[in-house]
mmCIF file of C-alpha atoms in Angstrom:
data_model
loop_
_atom_site.group_PDB
_atom_site.id
_atom_site.type_symbol
_atom_site.label_atom_id
_atom_site.label_comp_id
_atom_site.label_asym_id
_atom_site.label_seq_id
_atom_site.Cartn_x
_atom_site.Cartn_y
_atom_site.Cartn_z
ATOM 1 C CA THR A 1 99.772 125.589 118.145
ATOM 2 C CA LEU A 2 97.628 122.466 118.376
ATOM 3 C CA LEU A 3 99.748 120.844 121.084
ATOM 4 C CA SER A 4 99.787 123.992 123.194
ATOM 5 C CA SER A 5 96.003 124.304 122.819
ATOM 6 C CA LEU A 6 95.724 120.669 123.870
ATOM 7 C CA GLY A 7 97.696 121.458 127.019
ATOM 8 C CA LEU A 8 95.758 124.695 127.571
ATOM 9 C CA GLY A 9 92.357 123.007 127.402
ATOM 10 C CA THR A 10 93.250 120.416 130.012
ATOM 11 C CA THR A 11 94.892 123.017 132.266
ATOM 12 C CA LEU A 12 91.797 125.239 132.018
ATOM 13 C CA THR A 13 89.608 122.361 133.137
ATOM 14 C CA PHE A 14 92.005 121.578 135.992
ATOM 15 C CA ALA A 15 92.059 125.161 137.192
ATOM 16 C CA SER A 16 88.360 125.917 136.996
ATOM 17 C CA SER A 17 85.738 125.650 139.689
ATOM 18 C CA HIS A 18 83.074 127.096 137.392
ATOM 19 C CA TRP A 19 81.192 124.759 135.078
ATOM 20 C CA LEU A 20 81.336 127.050 132.037
ATOM 21 C CA LEU A 21 85.105 127.352 132.249
ATOM 22 C CA ALA A 22 85.495 123.592 132.686
ATOM 23 C CA TRP A 23 83.265 123.009 129.669
ATOM 24 C CA MET A 24 85.320 125.491 127.660
ATOM 25 C CA GLY A 25 88.532 123.679 128.609
ATOM 26 C CA LEU A 26 87.111 120.345 127.441
ATOM 27 C CA GLU A 27 85.966 121.957 124.204
ATOM 28 C CA ILE A 28 89.368 123.550 123.445
ATOM 29 C CA ASN A 29 90.949 120.187 124.227
ATOM 30 C CA THR A 30 88.693 118.315 121.776
ATOM 31 C CA LEU A 31 89.127 120.879 119.006
ATOM 32 C CA ALA A 32 92.907 120.785 119.405
ATOM 33 C CA ILE A 33 93.257 117.017 119.124
ATOM 34 C CA ILE A 34 90.966 116.669 116.072
ATOM 35 C CA PRO A 35 93.528 117.955 113.488
ATOM 36 C CA LEU A 36 96.225 115.877 115.220
ATOM 37 C CA MET A 37 94.080 112.790 114.721
ATOM 38 C CA ALA A 38 93.278 113.521 111.093
ATOM 39 C CA GLN A 39 96.751 114.704 110.075
ATOM 40 C CA HIS A 40 97.561 111.557 108.069
ATOM 41 C CA HIS A 41 94.599 111.981 105.699
ATOM 42 C CA HIS A 42 94.071 108.239 105.712
ATOM 43 C CA PRO A 43 90.353 107.400 105.320
ATOM 44 C CA ARG A 44 90.532 105.271 108.473
ATOM 45 C CA ALA A 45 92.005 108.164 110.448
ATOM 46 C CA VAL A 46 89.366 110.562 109.144
ATOM 47 C CA GLU A 47 86.628 108.106 110.089
ATOM 48 C CA ALA A 48 88.089 107.718 113.584
ATOM 49 C CA THR A 49 88.329 111.498 113.931
ATOM 50 C CA THR A 50 84.689 111.933 112.931
ATOM 51 C CA LYS A 51 83.539 109.309 115.437
ATOM 52 C CA TYR A 52 85.634 110.912 118.165
ATOM 53 C CA PHE A 53 84.334 114.393 117.336
ATOM 54 C CA LEU A 54 80.702 113.276 117.467
ATOM 55 C CA THR A 55 81.036 111.500 120.833
ATOM 56 C CA GLN A 56 82.991 114.348 122.422
ATOM 57 C CA ALA A 57 80.604 116.987 121.099
ATOM 58 C CA THR A 58 77.645 115.009 122.474
ATOM 59 C CA ALA A 59 79.330 114.697 125.859
ATOM 60 C CA ALA A 60 80.245 118.395 125.966
ATOM 61 C CA ALA A 61 76.683 119.394 125.090
ATOM 62 C CA MET A 62 75.365 117.147 127.864
ATOM 63 C CA ILE A 63 77.757 118.685 130.377
ATOM 64 C CA LEU A 64 76.702 122.182 129.343
ATOM 65 C CA PHE A 65 73.028 121.239 129.580
ATOM 66 C CA ALA A 66 73.424 119.547 132.969
ATOM 67 C CA SER A 67 75.415 122.406 134.488
ATOM 68 C CA THR A 68 72.905 124.943 133.140
ATOM 69 C CA THR A 69 70.087 122.883 134.668
ATOM 70 C CA ASN A 70 71.939 122.829 137.970
ATOM 71 C CA ALA A 71 72.558 126.578 137.837
ATOM 72 C CA TRP A 72 68.909 127.175 136.943
ATOM 73 C CA ILE A 73 67.696 125.206 139.948
ATOM 74 C CA THR A 74 70.311 126.184 142.554
ATOM 75 C CA GLY A 75 71.600 129.498 141.201
ATOM 76 C CA ALA A 76 75.253 128.429 141.561
ATOM 77 C CA TRP A 77 77.763 127.485 138.868
ATOM 78 C CA ASP A 78 80.473 126.032 141.091
ATOM 79 C CA MET A 79 81.291 122.347 140.871
ATOM 80 C CA ASN A 80 81.567 121.432 144.520
ATOM 81 C CA ASN A 81 77.841 121.273 145.234
ATOM 82 C CA VAL A 82 75.903 119.805 142.351
ATOM 83 C CA SER A 83 72.940 119.221 144.601
ATOM 84 C CA ASN A 84 70.436 118.330 141.895
ATOM 85 C CA PRO A 85 70.405 114.533 141.294
ATOM 86 C CA ILE A 86 69.323 114.814 137.639
ATOM 87 C CA ALA A 87 72.165 117.233 136.880
ATOM 88 C CA SER A 88 74.793 115.120 138.665
ATOM 89 C CA THR A 89 73.661 111.918 136.901
ATOM 90 C CA MET A 90 73.791 113.638 133.529
ATOM 91 C CA ILE A 91 77.223 115.046 134.277
ATOM 92 C CA ILE A 92 78.702 111.664 135.241
ATOM 93 C CA THR A 93 77.102 110.086 132.159
ATOM 94 C CA ALA A 94 78.630 112.730 129.902
ATOM 95 C CA LEU A 95 82.053 112.441 131.537
ATOM 96 C CA ALA A 96 81.886 108.645 131.282
ATOM 97 C CA LEU A 97 81.174 109.071 127.566
ATOM 98 C CA LYS A 98 84.180 111.380 127.344
ATOM 99 C CA ILE A 99 86.675 108.898 128.818
ATOM 100 C CA GLY A 100 85.000 105.790 127.415
ATOM 101 C CA LEU A 101 83.655 104.018 130.489
ATOM 102 C CA ALA A 102 81.345 101.097 129.740
ATOM 103 C CA PRO A 103 78.493 101.159 128.677
ATOM 104 C CA MET A 104 79.567 104.344 126.845
ATOM 105 C CA HIS A 105 82.756 102.740 125.598
ATOM 106 C CA PHE A 106 81.834 101.734 122.058
ATOM 107 C CA TRP A 107 83.692 104.555 120.322
ATOM 108 C CA MET A 108 86.993 103.929 122.079
ATOM 109 C CA PRO A 109 88.411 100.809 120.296
ATOM 110 C CA GLU A 110 87.163 102.053 116.920
ATOM 111 C CA VAL A 111 88.752 105.471 117.290
ATOM 112 C CA LEU A 112 92.037 104.187 118.691
ATOM 113 C CA GLN A 113 92.316 101.643 115.886
ATOM 114 C CA GLY A 114 92.236 104.385 113.254
ATOM 115 C CA LEU A 115 95.004 106.520 114.730
ATOM 116 C CA ASP A 116 98.771 106.265 114.571
ATOM 117 C CA LEU A 117 100.536 105.170 117.741
ATOM 118 C CA LEU A 118 101.645 108.561 119.098
ATOM 119 C CA THR A 119 98.231 110.185 118.709
ATOM 120 C CA GLY A 120 96.798 107.005 120.220
ATOM 121 C CA LEU A 121 99.091 107.504 123.201
ATOM 122 C CA VAL A 122 97.870 111.086 123.644
ATOM 123 C CA LEU A 123 94.280 109.909 123.347
ATOM 124 C CA SER A 124 94.616 107.167 125.958
ATOM 125 C CA THR A 125 96.630 109.177 128.511
ATOM 126 C CA TRP A 126 96.400 112.986 128.229
ATOM 127 C CA GLN A 127 92.787 113.056 127.046
ATOM 128 C CA LYS A 128 91.676 111.187 130.167
ATOM 129 C CA LEU A 129 93.030 113.794 132.578
ATOM 130 C CA ALA A 130 90.486 116.609 132.237
ATOM 131 C CA PRO A 131 87.293 114.488 132.427
ATOM 132 C CA LEU A 132 88.741 112.497 135.333
ATOM 133 C CA ALA A 133 89.532 115.728 137.193
ATOM 134 C CA LEU A 134 85.876 116.714 136.814
ATOM 135 C CA ILE A 135 84.696 113.254 137.871
ATOM 136 C CA ILE A 136 86.863 113.395 140.998
ATOM 137 C CA GLN A 137 85.552 116.861 141.885
ATOM 138 C CA THR A 138 81.893 115.901 141.512
ATOM 139 C CA ALA A 139 82.152 112.341 142.837
ATOM 140 C CA GLN A 140 80.592 113.107 146.212
ATOM 141 C CA ALA A 141 77.328 114.282 144.629
ATOM 142 C CA ILE A 142 76.893 111.195 142.470
ATOM 143 C CA ASP A 143 74.801 108.162 143.319
ATOM 144 C CA PRO A 144 77.251 105.525 144.680
ATOM 145 C CA LEU A 145 75.366 102.704 142.963
ATOM 146 C CA LEU A 146 75.846 104.396 139.594
ATOM 147 C CA LEU A 147 79.596 104.802 140.134
ATOM 148 C CA THR A 148 79.935 101.182 141.233
ATOM 149 C CA THR A 149 77.980 99.985 138.193
ATOM 150 C CA LEU A 150 80.134 102.045 135.842
ATOM 151 C CA GLY A 151 83.329 100.697 137.422
ATOM 152 C CA LEU A 152 82.273 97.045 137.416
ATOM 153 C CA MET A 153 80.905 97.147 133.866
ATOM 154 C CA SER A 154 84.049 98.816 132.590
ATOM 155 C CA THR A 155 86.395 96.243 134.100
ATOM 156 C CA LEU A 156 84.283 93.340 132.873
ATOM 157 C CA ILE A 157 83.779 94.717 129.361
ATOM 158 C CA GLY A 158 87.395 95.861 129.158
ATOM 159 C CA GLY A 159 88.404 92.293 129.978
ATOM 160 C CA TRP A 160 85.913 90.547 127.715
ATOM 161 C CA GLY A 161 86.260 92.840 124.722
ATOM 162 C CA GLY A 162 89.993 92.392 124.396
ATOM 163 C CA LEU A 163 89.937 88.589 124.361
ATOM 164 C CA ASN A 164 89.424 87.947 120.676
ATOM 165 C CA GLN A 165 91.342 90.905 119.230
ATOM 166 C CA THR A 166 94.371 90.699 116.978
ATOM 167 C CA GLN A 167 94.873 94.456 116.584
ATOM 168 C CA LEU A 168 97.191 95.849 119.249
ATOM 169 C CA ARG A 169 95.551 99.268 119.373
ATOM 170 C CA LYS A 170 92.139 97.720 120.041
ATOM 171 C CA ILE A 171 93.657 95.568 122.772
ATOM 172 C CA LEU A 172 95.156 98.692 124.347
ATOM 173 C CA ALA A 173 91.784 100.449 124.048
ATOM 174 C CA TYR A 174 90.033 97.663 125.955
ATOM 175 C CA SER A 175 92.841 97.660 128.501
ATOM 176 C CA SER A 176 92.250 101.402 128.902
ATOM 177 C CA ILE A 177 88.522 100.824 129.509
ATOM 178 C CA ALA A 178 89.325 98.221 132.171
ATOM 179 C CA HIS A 179 91.822 100.502 133.938
ATOM 180 C CA MET A 180 89.300 103.362 133.944
ATOM 181 C CA GLY A 181 86.877 100.974 135.626
ATOM 182 C CA TRP A 182 89.419 100.302 138.385
ATOM 183 C CA MET A 183 89.809 104.050 138.891
ATOM 184 C CA ILE A 184 86.062 104.702 139.085
ATOM 185 C CA ILE A 185 85.233 101.833 141.457
ATOM 186 C CA VAL A 186 87.366 103.192 144.305
ATOM 187 C CA LEU A 187 86.565 106.862 143.656
ATOM 188 C CA GLN A 188 83.878 107.278 146.311
ATOM 189 C CA TYR A 189 85.979 105.632 149.035
ATOM 190 C CA ALA A 190 89.545 106.847 148.402
ATOM 191 C CA PRO A 191 90.006 109.417 145.617
ATOM 192 C CA GLN A 192 93.782 109.420 146.159
ATOM 193 C CA LEU A 193 93.831 105.781 145.008
ATOM 194 C CA THR A 194 92.071 106.890 141.816
ATOM 195 C CA LEU A 195 94.906 109.336 141.190
ATOM 196 C CA LEU A 196 97.506 106.684 141.979
ATOM 197 C CA ALA A 197 95.870 104.237 139.559
ATOM 198 C CA LEU A 198 95.752 106.963 136.892
ATOM 199 C CA LEU A 199 99.449 107.752 137.330
ATOM 200 C CA THR A 200 100.577 104.125 137.108
ATOM 201 C CA TYR A 201 98.209 103.573 134.163
ATOM 202 C CA ILE A 202 99.797 106.515 132.308
ATOM 203 C CA PHE A 203 103.316 105.147 132.857
ATOM 204 C CA MET A 204 102.425 101.622 131.742
ATOM 205 C CA THR A 205 100.405 102.722 128.706
ATOM 206 C CA SER A 206 103.140 105.138 127.607
ATOM 207 C CA ALA A 207 105.689 102.345 127.831
ATOM 208 C CA ALA A 208 103.434 100.019 125.790
ATOM 209 C CA PHE A 209 102.648 102.568 123.076
ATOM 210 C CA LEU A 210 106.244 103.787 122.741
ATOM 211 C CA THR A 211 107.461 100.213 122.440
ATOM 212 C CA LEU A 212 104.971 99.516 119.667
ATOM 213 C CA LYS A 213 106.075 102.763 118.028
ATOM 214 C CA THR A 214 109.739 101.688 118.137
ATOM 215 C CA SER A 215 108.994 98.362 116.486
ATOM 216 C CA SER A 216 106.119 99.921 114.444
ATOM 217 C CA ALA A 217 103.887 96.962 115.272
ATOM 218 C CA THR A 218 100.113 97.191 114.988
ATOM 219 C CA LYS A 219 99.147 93.498 114.880
ATOM 220 C CA ILE A 220 99.954 90.548 117.134
ATOM 221 C CA GLY A 221 101.646 88.823 114.185
ATOM 222 C CA THR A 222 104.191 91.618 113.875
ATOM 223 C CA LEU A 223 105.154 91.167 117.518
ATOM 224 C CA ALA A 224 106.435 87.659 116.835
ATOM 225 C CA THR A 225 109.199 89.104 114.651
ATOM 226 C CA VAL A 226 110.404 91.762 117.089
ATOM 227 C CA TRP A 227 112.783 89.518 119.054
ATOM 228 C CA SER A 228 115.358 89.457 116.268
ATOM 229 C CA LYS A 229 115.426 93.250 115.981
ATOM 230 C CA SER A 230 115.835 94.034 119.663
ATOM 231 C CA PRO A 231 115.965 91.183 122.177
ATOM 232 C CA VAL A 232 116.238 93.464 125.225
ATOM 233 C CA LEU A 233 113.228 95.486 124.147
ATOM 234 C CA THR A 234 111.291 92.234 123.763
ATOM 235 C CA THR A 235 112.090 91.295 127.353
ATOM 236 C CA THR A 236 111.097 94.663 128.786
ATOM 237 C CA THR A 237 107.912 94.730 126.699
ATOM 238 C CA ALA A 238 106.819 91.363 128.042
ATOM 239 C CA LEU A 239 107.365 92.718 131.554
ATOM 240 C CA VAL A 240 105.477 95.951 130.776
ATOM 241 C CA LEU A 241 102.520 93.930 129.503
ATOM 242 C CA LEU A 242 102.528 91.823 132.668
ATOM 243 C CA SER A 243 102.679 95.059 134.633
ATOM 244 C CA LEU A 244 99.579 96.279 132.776
ATOM 245 C CA GLY A 245 97.953 93.007 133.744
ATOM 246 C CA GLY A 246 98.793 93.784 137.365
ATOM 247 C CA LEU A 247 101.242 91.079 138.398
ATOM 248 C CA PRO A 248 103.476 91.621 141.446
ATOM 249 C CA PRO A 249 106.617 92.611 141.683
ATOM 250 C CA LEU A 250 105.771 95.146 138.923
ATOM 251 C CA THR A 251 104.216 98.611 139.217
ATOM 252 C CA GLY A 252 100.809 97.532 137.888
ATOM 253 C CA PHE A 253 100.212 95.436 140.998
ATOM 254 C CA MET A 254 100.253 98.469 143.306
ATOM 255 C CA PRO A 255 96.928 100.163 142.358
ATOM 256 C CA LYS A 256 95.084 96.833 142.114
ATOM 257 C CA TRP A 257 96.388 95.697 145.500
ATOM 258 C CA LEU A 258 95.504 98.954 147.250
ATOM 259 C CA ILE A 259 92.101 99.232 145.554
ATOM 260 C CA LEU A 260 91.113 95.666 146.497
ATOM 261 C CA GLN A 261 92.330 96.320 150.045
ATOM 262 C CA GLU A 262 90.241 99.499 150.217
ATOM 263 C CA LEU A 263 87.152 97.685 148.891
ATOM 264 C CA ALA A 264 87.627 94.955 151.477
ATOM 265 C CA LYS A 265 88.026 97.622 154.166
ATOM 266 C CA GLN A 266 84.700 99.166 153.124
ATOM 267 C CA SER A 267 83.197 95.654 153.516
ATOM 268 C CA LEU A 268 82.449 95.125 149.837
ATOM 269 C CA PRO A 269 83.871 91.602 149.402
ATOM 270 C CA LEU A 270 81.595 90.709 146.470
ATOM 271 C CA ILE A 271 82.620 93.738 144.412
ATOM 272 C CA ALA A 272 86.282 93.112 145.247
ATOM 273 C CA THR A 273 85.933 89.489 144.074
ATOM 274 C CA ILE A 274 84.298 90.489 140.785
ATOM 275 C CA MET A 275 87.045 93.065 140.190
ATOM 276 C CA ALA A 276 89.770 90.500 140.852
ATOM 277 C CA LEU A 277 88.157 88.012 138.464
ATOM 278 C CA ALA A 278 87.763 90.728 135.812
ATOM 279 C CA ALA A 279 91.478 91.438 136.187
ATOM 280 C CA LEU A 280 92.060 87.804 135.207
ATOM 281 C CA LEU A 281 90.262 88.397 131.916
ATOM 282 C CA SER A 282 92.567 91.309 131.099
ATOM 283 C CA LEU A 283 95.585 89.306 132.187
ATOM 284 C CA TYR A 284 94.683 86.653 129.625
ATOM 285 C CA PHE A 285 95.081 88.919 126.629
ATOM 286 C CA TYR A 286 98.257 90.518 127.966
ATOM 287 C CA LEU A 287 99.620 87.001 128.356
ATOM 288 C CA ARG A 288 98.626 86.303 124.769
ATOM 289 C CA LEU A 289 100.753 89.248 123.648
ATOM 290 C CA CYS A 290 103.649 88.087 125.832
ATOM 291 C CA TYR A 291 103.333 84.625 124.350
ATOM 292 C CA ALA A 292 103.422 85.964 120.799
ATOM 293 C CA MET A 293 106.435 88.126 121.610
ATOM 294 C CA THR A 294 108.666 85.883 123.665
ATOM 295 C CA LEU A 295 107.578 82.262 123.255
ATOM 296 C CA THR A 296 107.006 81.934 119.529
ATOM 297 C CA ILE A 297 109.437 82.120 116.647
ATOM 298 C CA SER A 298 107.987 83.417 113.428
ATOM 299 C CA PRO A 299 108.153 80.711 110.728
ATOM 300 C CA ASN A 300 108.913 83.336 108.104
ATOM 301 C CA THR A 301 112.706 83.685 108.077
ATOM 302 C CA THR A 302 112.931 86.829 105.947
ATOM 303 C CA THR A 303 110.983 88.869 108.491
ATOM 304 C CA SER A 304 113.198 87.754 111.321
ATOM 305 C CA THR A 305 116.540 88.640 109.756
ATOM 306 C CA THR A 306 116.102 91.832 107.735
ATOM 307 C CA PRO A 307 114.254 94.392 109.868
ATOM 308 C CA TRP A 308 117.127 95.121 112.266
ATOM 309 C CA ARG A 309 118.966 96.968 109.496
ATOM 310 C CA VAL A 310 116.317 99.671 109.524
ATOM 311 C CA GLN A 311 117.177 102.252 112.170
ATOM 312 C CA THR A 312 114.351 103.850 114.122
ATOM 313 C CA THR A 313 114.282 107.628 114.409
ATOM 314 C CA GLN A 314 112.452 107.641 117.717
ATOM 315 C CA ALA A 315 114.147 109.113 120.797
ATOM 316 C CA SER A 316 114.807 106.293 123.217
ATOM 317 C CA PHE A 317 114.718 108.338 126.434
ATOM 318 C CA PRO A 318 110.910 108.587 126.880
ATOM 319 C CA LEU A 319 110.559 104.863 126.266
ATOM 320 C CA ALA A 320 113.324 104.026 128.736
ATOM 321 C CA LEU A 321 111.824 106.312 131.380
ATOM 322 C CA ALA A 322 108.283 104.978 130.932
ATOM 323 C CA THR A 323 109.514 101.369 130.997
ATOM 324 C CA VAL A 324 111.485 101.878 134.213
ATOM 325 C CA MET A 325 108.468 103.532 135.824
ATOM 326 C CA ALA A 326 106.170 100.745 134.608
ATOM 327 C CA LEU A 327 108.414 98.049 136.040
ATOM 328 C CA GLY A 328 110.009 99.376 139.195
ATOM 329 C CA LEU A 329 107.592 101.529 141.184
ATOM 330 C CA LEU A 330 106.104 98.817 143.411
ATOM 331 C CA PRO A 331 108.387 99.623 146.422
ATOM 332 C CA VAL A 332 106.736 103.068 146.592
ATOM 333 C CA THR A 333 103.681 101.307 148.013
#
């Protein structure tokens, strides 16, 4: 029931051109994922669920208020012409809070850290779809400076925040913030590139989360012992992480390449330079993970010989599919 409601909420938001219906979709979506987040009854999970609920409820209330304001002034509820600047600014602020764009990103690492890996995967991929659909639909009415600021801040903070982390879920949360920034920065010039970046981000993040789920790793230290369990998986994971960092010949290079090209085409060389340098920050912590996985041998011998006897119950097909997509899609460019 909860999973179908989760799907229903997002689909409602996709299908609606009326603000009330879109708000209702977001609300159904939030209410459906809350029990999924709290299902383990661990105090940390309950805390994360509460934080998530409060931020999402705040954002939903702001969206409702802004769309009512817009309807009150213009008499129309449809999304395509949010002509009132106050309403459009409030809407983008609320939606940024919903997907965790900087400077509204503070809940994201905390919440993701408290969840198990599969719910974390849902939170960092599926939960981004509905708010991003709304952002894309209203992007033309929003102040370009505001969008640019949101995008730049998100990439910089997503790069900086992840530098000193040892928890993998927090690292993935900051990586998510940075990728959202890349999507937002190009939104006003080429929305199709936003969608492309979102698609590649979903593939790469799914591959990363499913890999961590297979090896049930939540800290960098655990990663150092994975090589003895599954050497091939270690190799592909290192490549997936580099793909998240955006290195060519992997999929992750495609959105970054096209977005920087588009920014240069719109004669925004300074913004493009800052984005490229922010990508370096993110690349550093992905490289740290790669280093821990492939270039270090754990000094503790018991951990590196026993775990392979424990069989995982996870289906390997989704992981294989996501990994192939995260590594091999560059020729599509």
